[in-house]
Amino acid sequence: MAKLILILIIASQLLLLTAVVSAGKGGDFAKVIDRKLLGLRKEKLTFFRVYWHDIQSGSNPTSVVLRPPLSNSSFFGAVTVIDNRLTTGVPVNSTLVGQAQGIYAAVGQHDSSALMVMNFAFKTGKYNGSTISILGRNEVLTKVREMPVIGGSGLFRFARGYVEARTMWFDQKTGDATVEYSCYVMHY
């Protein structure tokens, strides 16, 4: 009987040791799943055009400089946080479809480039509650700038694509601007 108990103890310790060793390998932390389990169907390409209103002037700005530039000769080092209106037209009072929320930072010491980190959060219609995330370099003085769409949520879950930005108008005195964003987004 003592032999049987000893064998059971040794066997249980070996099983425990095997479980600990196999758990430590980390082989089971990821697995392939069927995309249908997440409700993912055929991938689609959606195009939309919105107008981004960057308002730094007045009593209710949507763009606030958190850190001013390092010198007067360039904008390098300036960091701005935004909660800009996204509309269907160039006038700021056009139909609101969402908000552009994020940060842009002047990153070019010898040019006027900015790092854009922002979400387009849609508030109306079919895309209400959905977002796309944009992260990229924006060479502000170039006529057409391209930045990547790196993700999204809601109807834009698993999004990828790009946006083209074109400045419609810019007020040098106030810093206010309206930029057209043409968005090409692949999603499920």
Short mmCIF file of C-alpha atoms in Angstrom, two decimals:
data_model
loop_
_atom_site.label_atom_id
_atom_site.label_comp_id
_atom_site.label_asym_id
_atom_site.label_seq_id
_atom_site.Cartn_x
_atom_site.Cartn_y
_atom_site.Cartn_z
CA MET A 1 0.00 0.00 0.00
CA ALA A 2 2.85 2.39 0.83
CA LYS A 3 4.36 1.62 -2.57
CA LEU A 4 1.09 2.54 -4.30
CA ILE A 5 0.87 5.86 -2.44
CA LEU A 6 4.50 6.62 -3.32
CA ILE A 7 3.82 5.83 -7.02
CA LEU A 8 0.72 8.10 -6.97
CA ILE A 9 2.66 10.94 -5.37
CA ILE A 10 5.50 10.64 -7.90
CA ALA A 11 3.01 10.39 -10.80
CA SER A 12 1.09 13.48 -9.62
CA GLN A 13 4.35 15.42 -9.23
CA LEU A 14 5.40 14.44 -12.76
CA LEU A 15 2.01 15.54 -14.13
CA LEU A 16 2.30 18.84 -12.26
CA LEU A 17 5.85 19.35 -13.53
CA THR A 18 4.74 18.60 -17.11
CA ALA A 19 1.87 21.10 -16.82
CA VAL A 20 4.17 23.81 -15.47
CA VAL A 21 6.82 23.24 -18.15
CA SER A 22 4.31 23.22 -21.01
CA ALA A 23 2.54 26.34 -19.68
CA GLY A 24 5.87 28.16 -19.58
CA LYS A 25 6.49 27.61 -23.30
CA GLY A 26 3.72 30.07 -24.21
CA GLY A 27 2.64 28.08 -27.22
CA ASP A 28 -1.07 28.49 -26.50
CA PHE A 29 -1.31 32.28 -26.16
CA ALA A 30 -2.49 32.74 -29.76
CA LYS A 31 -4.59 30.75 -32.14
CA VAL A 32 -6.17 31.13 -35.55
CA ILE A 33 -9.91 31.72 -35.40
CA ASP A 34 -12.59 31.82 -38.04
CA ARG A 35 -13.32 35.47 -38.93
CA LYS A 36 -17.04 34.65 -39.08
CA LEU A 37 -16.95 34.28 -35.28
CA LEU A 38 -16.30 38.05 -35.15
CA GLY A 39 -18.99 38.80 -37.72
CA LEU A 40 -16.40 39.66 -40.40
CA ARG A 41 -17.67 39.30 -43.93
CA LYS A 42 -16.19 40.27 -47.26
CA GLU A 43 -13.85 43.26 -47.13
CA LYS A 44 -15.19 46.57 -48.56
CA LEU A 45 -13.64 49.81 -49.75
CA THR A 46 -15.45 52.93 -48.52
CA PHE A 47 -14.72 56.44 -49.83
CA PHE A 48 -15.85 59.57 -48.03
CA ARG A 49 -14.92 63.23 -48.06
CA VAL A 50 -15.07 65.44 -44.98
CA TYR A 51 -13.86 68.92 -44.10
CA TRP A 52 -11.66 69.38 -41.03
CA HIS A 53 -12.03 72.76 -39.33
CA ASP A 54 -8.99 73.75 -37.24
CA ILE A 55 -10.05 76.82 -35.25
CA GLN A 56 -7.40 78.43 -33.02
CA SER A 57 -9.04 81.87 -32.71
CA GLY A 58 -12.07 83.22 -30.88
CA SER A 59 -13.67 82.34 -27.58
CA ASN A 60 -14.29 78.66 -28.41
CA PRO A 61 -11.20 77.27 -30.19
CA THR A 62 -11.17 73.63 -31.31
CA SER A 63 -7.38 73.56 -31.56
CA VAL A 64 -5.16 74.52 -28.61
CA VAL A 65 -1.37 74.83 -28.62
CA LEU A 66 -0.10 72.94 -25.57
CA ARG A 67 3.55 73.68 -26.22
CA PRO A 68 4.67 76.65 -28.33
CA PRO A 69 7.43 76.30 -30.95
CA LEU A 70 11.06 76.45 -29.85
CA SER A 71 11.77 79.57 -31.94
CA ASN A 72 10.03 82.20 -34.04
CA SER A 73 11.78 81.03 -37.22
CA SER A 74 10.12 77.60 -37.35
CA PHE A 75 7.17 75.80 -35.80
CA PHE A 76 9.38 72.89 -34.70
CA GLY A 77 8.42 71.61 -31.26
CA ALA A 78 4.88 72.98 -31.16
CA VAL A 79 2.28 70.48 -29.90
CA THR A 80 -1.43 71.07 -30.50
CA VAL A 81 -4.43 69.14 -29.20
CA ILE A 82 -7.60 69.12 -31.33
CA ASP A 83 -11.31 68.46 -31.16
CA ASN A 84 -12.12 69.73 -34.66
CA ARG A 85 -15.47 69.61 -36.44
CA LEU A 86 -15.78 67.27 -39.43
CA THR A 87 -18.41 68.56 -41.85
CA THR A 88 -19.83 67.83 -45.30
CA GLY A 89 -18.75 71.19 -46.75
CA VAL A 90 -16.09 73.90 -46.60
CA PRO A 91 -18.11 76.37 -44.48
CA VAL A 92 -17.60 75.69 -40.78
CA ASN A 93 -21.38 75.67 -40.26
CA SER A 94 -21.90 72.86 -42.82
CA THR A 95 -23.59 69.65 -41.67
CA LEU A 96 -21.62 68.10 -38.81
CA VAL A 97 -20.75 64.41 -39.33
CA GLY A 98 -18.17 63.93 -36.56
CA GLN A 99 -15.12 65.17 -34.72
CA ALA A 100 -11.39 64.88 -35.41
CA GLN A 101 -9.84 64.29 -32.00
CA GLY A 102 -6.13 63.96 -31.33
CA ILE A 103 -2.80 65.73 -31.43
CA TYR A 104 -0.50 67.16 -34.05
CA ALA A 105 3.10 68.14 -33.47
CA ALA A 106 5.46 70.19 -35.63
CA VAL A 107 8.31 67.76 -36.27
CA GLY A 108 10.22 69.35 -39.18
CA GLN A 109 13.19 71.48 -38.22
CA HIS A 110 13.75 72.59 -41.81
CA ASP A 111 10.30 72.10 -43.34
CA SER A 112 6.69 72.49 -42.30
CA SER A 113 5.89 68.87 -41.54
CA ALA A 114 3.69 67.68 -38.70
CA LEU A 115 3.04 64.33 -37.08
CA MET A 116 -0.74 63.78 -37.12
CA VAL A 117 -2.24 61.42 -34.52
CA MET A 118 -6.03 61.58 -34.66
CA ASN A 119 -9.30 59.71 -34.74
CA PHE A 120 -12.22 60.66 -36.92
CA ALA A 121 -15.17 59.90 -34.64
CA PHE A 122 -18.41 59.80 -36.63
CA LYS A 123 -21.63 61.01 -34.97
CA THR A 124 -24.36 60.64 -37.59
CA GLY A 125 -26.04 58.19 -39.93
CA LYS A 126 -24.80 54.72 -40.73
CA TYR A 127 -21.32 55.37 -39.27
CA ASN A 128 -22.51 56.84 -35.94
CA GLY A 129 -20.18 55.57 -33.21
CA SER A 130 -17.54 54.32 -35.65
CA THR A 131 -14.00 55.71 -35.89
CA ILE A 132 -10.95 55.63 -38.12
CA SER A 133 -7.44 56.22 -36.77
CA ILE A 134 -4.92 58.26 -38.75
CA LEU A 135 -1.22 58.38 -37.93
CA GLY A 136 1.34 59.91 -40.26
CA ARG A 137 3.45 62.73 -41.61
CA ASN A 138 1.68 65.80 -42.95
CA GLU A 139 3.89 68.15 -44.97
CA VAL A 140 1.52 71.07 -44.49
CA LEU A 141 2.65 73.30 -47.39
CA THR A 142 2.35 70.51 -49.98
CA LYS A 143 -0.80 70.70 -52.12
CA VAL A 144 -1.85 67.07 -51.49
CA ARG A 145 -0.64 65.13 -48.44
CA GLU A 146 -1.16 61.41 -47.93
CA MET A 147 -1.39 59.77 -44.50
CA PRO A 148 -2.20 56.17 -43.52
CA VAL A 149 -5.37 54.91 -41.86
CA ILE A 150 -4.04 52.44 -39.30
CA GLY A 151 -7.24 51.13 -37.72
CA GLY A 152 -10.78 51.80 -36.70
CA SER A 153 -13.76 50.72 -34.65
CA GLY A 154 -17.44 49.98 -35.16
CA LEU A 155 -18.18 49.61 -38.87
CA PHE A 156 -14.51 50.41 -39.51
CA ARG A 157 -13.17 47.56 -37.37
CA PHE A 158 -9.89 46.23 -38.85
CA ALA A 159 -9.69 49.35 -41.07
CA ARG A 160 -6.69 50.17 -43.22
CA GLY A 161 -6.21 52.63 -46.02
CA TYR A 162 -5.14 56.21 -46.53
CA VAL A 163 -6.37 59.79 -46.56
CA GLU A 164 -5.48 62.67 -48.84
CA ALA A 165 -5.46 66.11 -47.23
CA ARG A 166 -5.86 69.36 -49.21
CA THR A 167 -5.93 72.77 -47.55
CA MET A 168 -9.02 74.70 -48.65
CA TRP A 169 -8.14 77.91 -46.82
CA PHE A 170 -5.72 79.12 -44.15
CA ASP A 171 -5.71 82.41 -42.22
CA GLN A 172 -2.07 83.30 -41.42
CA LYS A 173 -3.11 85.83 -38.78
CA THR A 174 -5.30 83.49 -36.66
CA GLY A 175 -3.97 80.05 -37.65
CA ASP A 176 -7.51 78.92 -38.53
CA ALA A 177 -7.78 76.48 -41.43
CA THR A 178 -10.15 74.18 -43.30
CA VAL A 179 -8.71 71.02 -44.81
CA GLU A 180 -10.48 68.58 -47.13
CA TYR A 181 -9.88 64.92 -46.23
CA SER A 182 -10.59 62.34 -48.94
CA CYS A 183 -10.63 58.97 -47.17
CA TYR A 184 -10.14 55.55 -48.76
CA VAL A 185 -10.84 52.89 -46.12
CA MET A 186 -10.75 49.09 -46.43
CA HIS A 187 -12.85 47.36 -43.76
CA TYR A 188 -15.19 44.45 -43.15
#
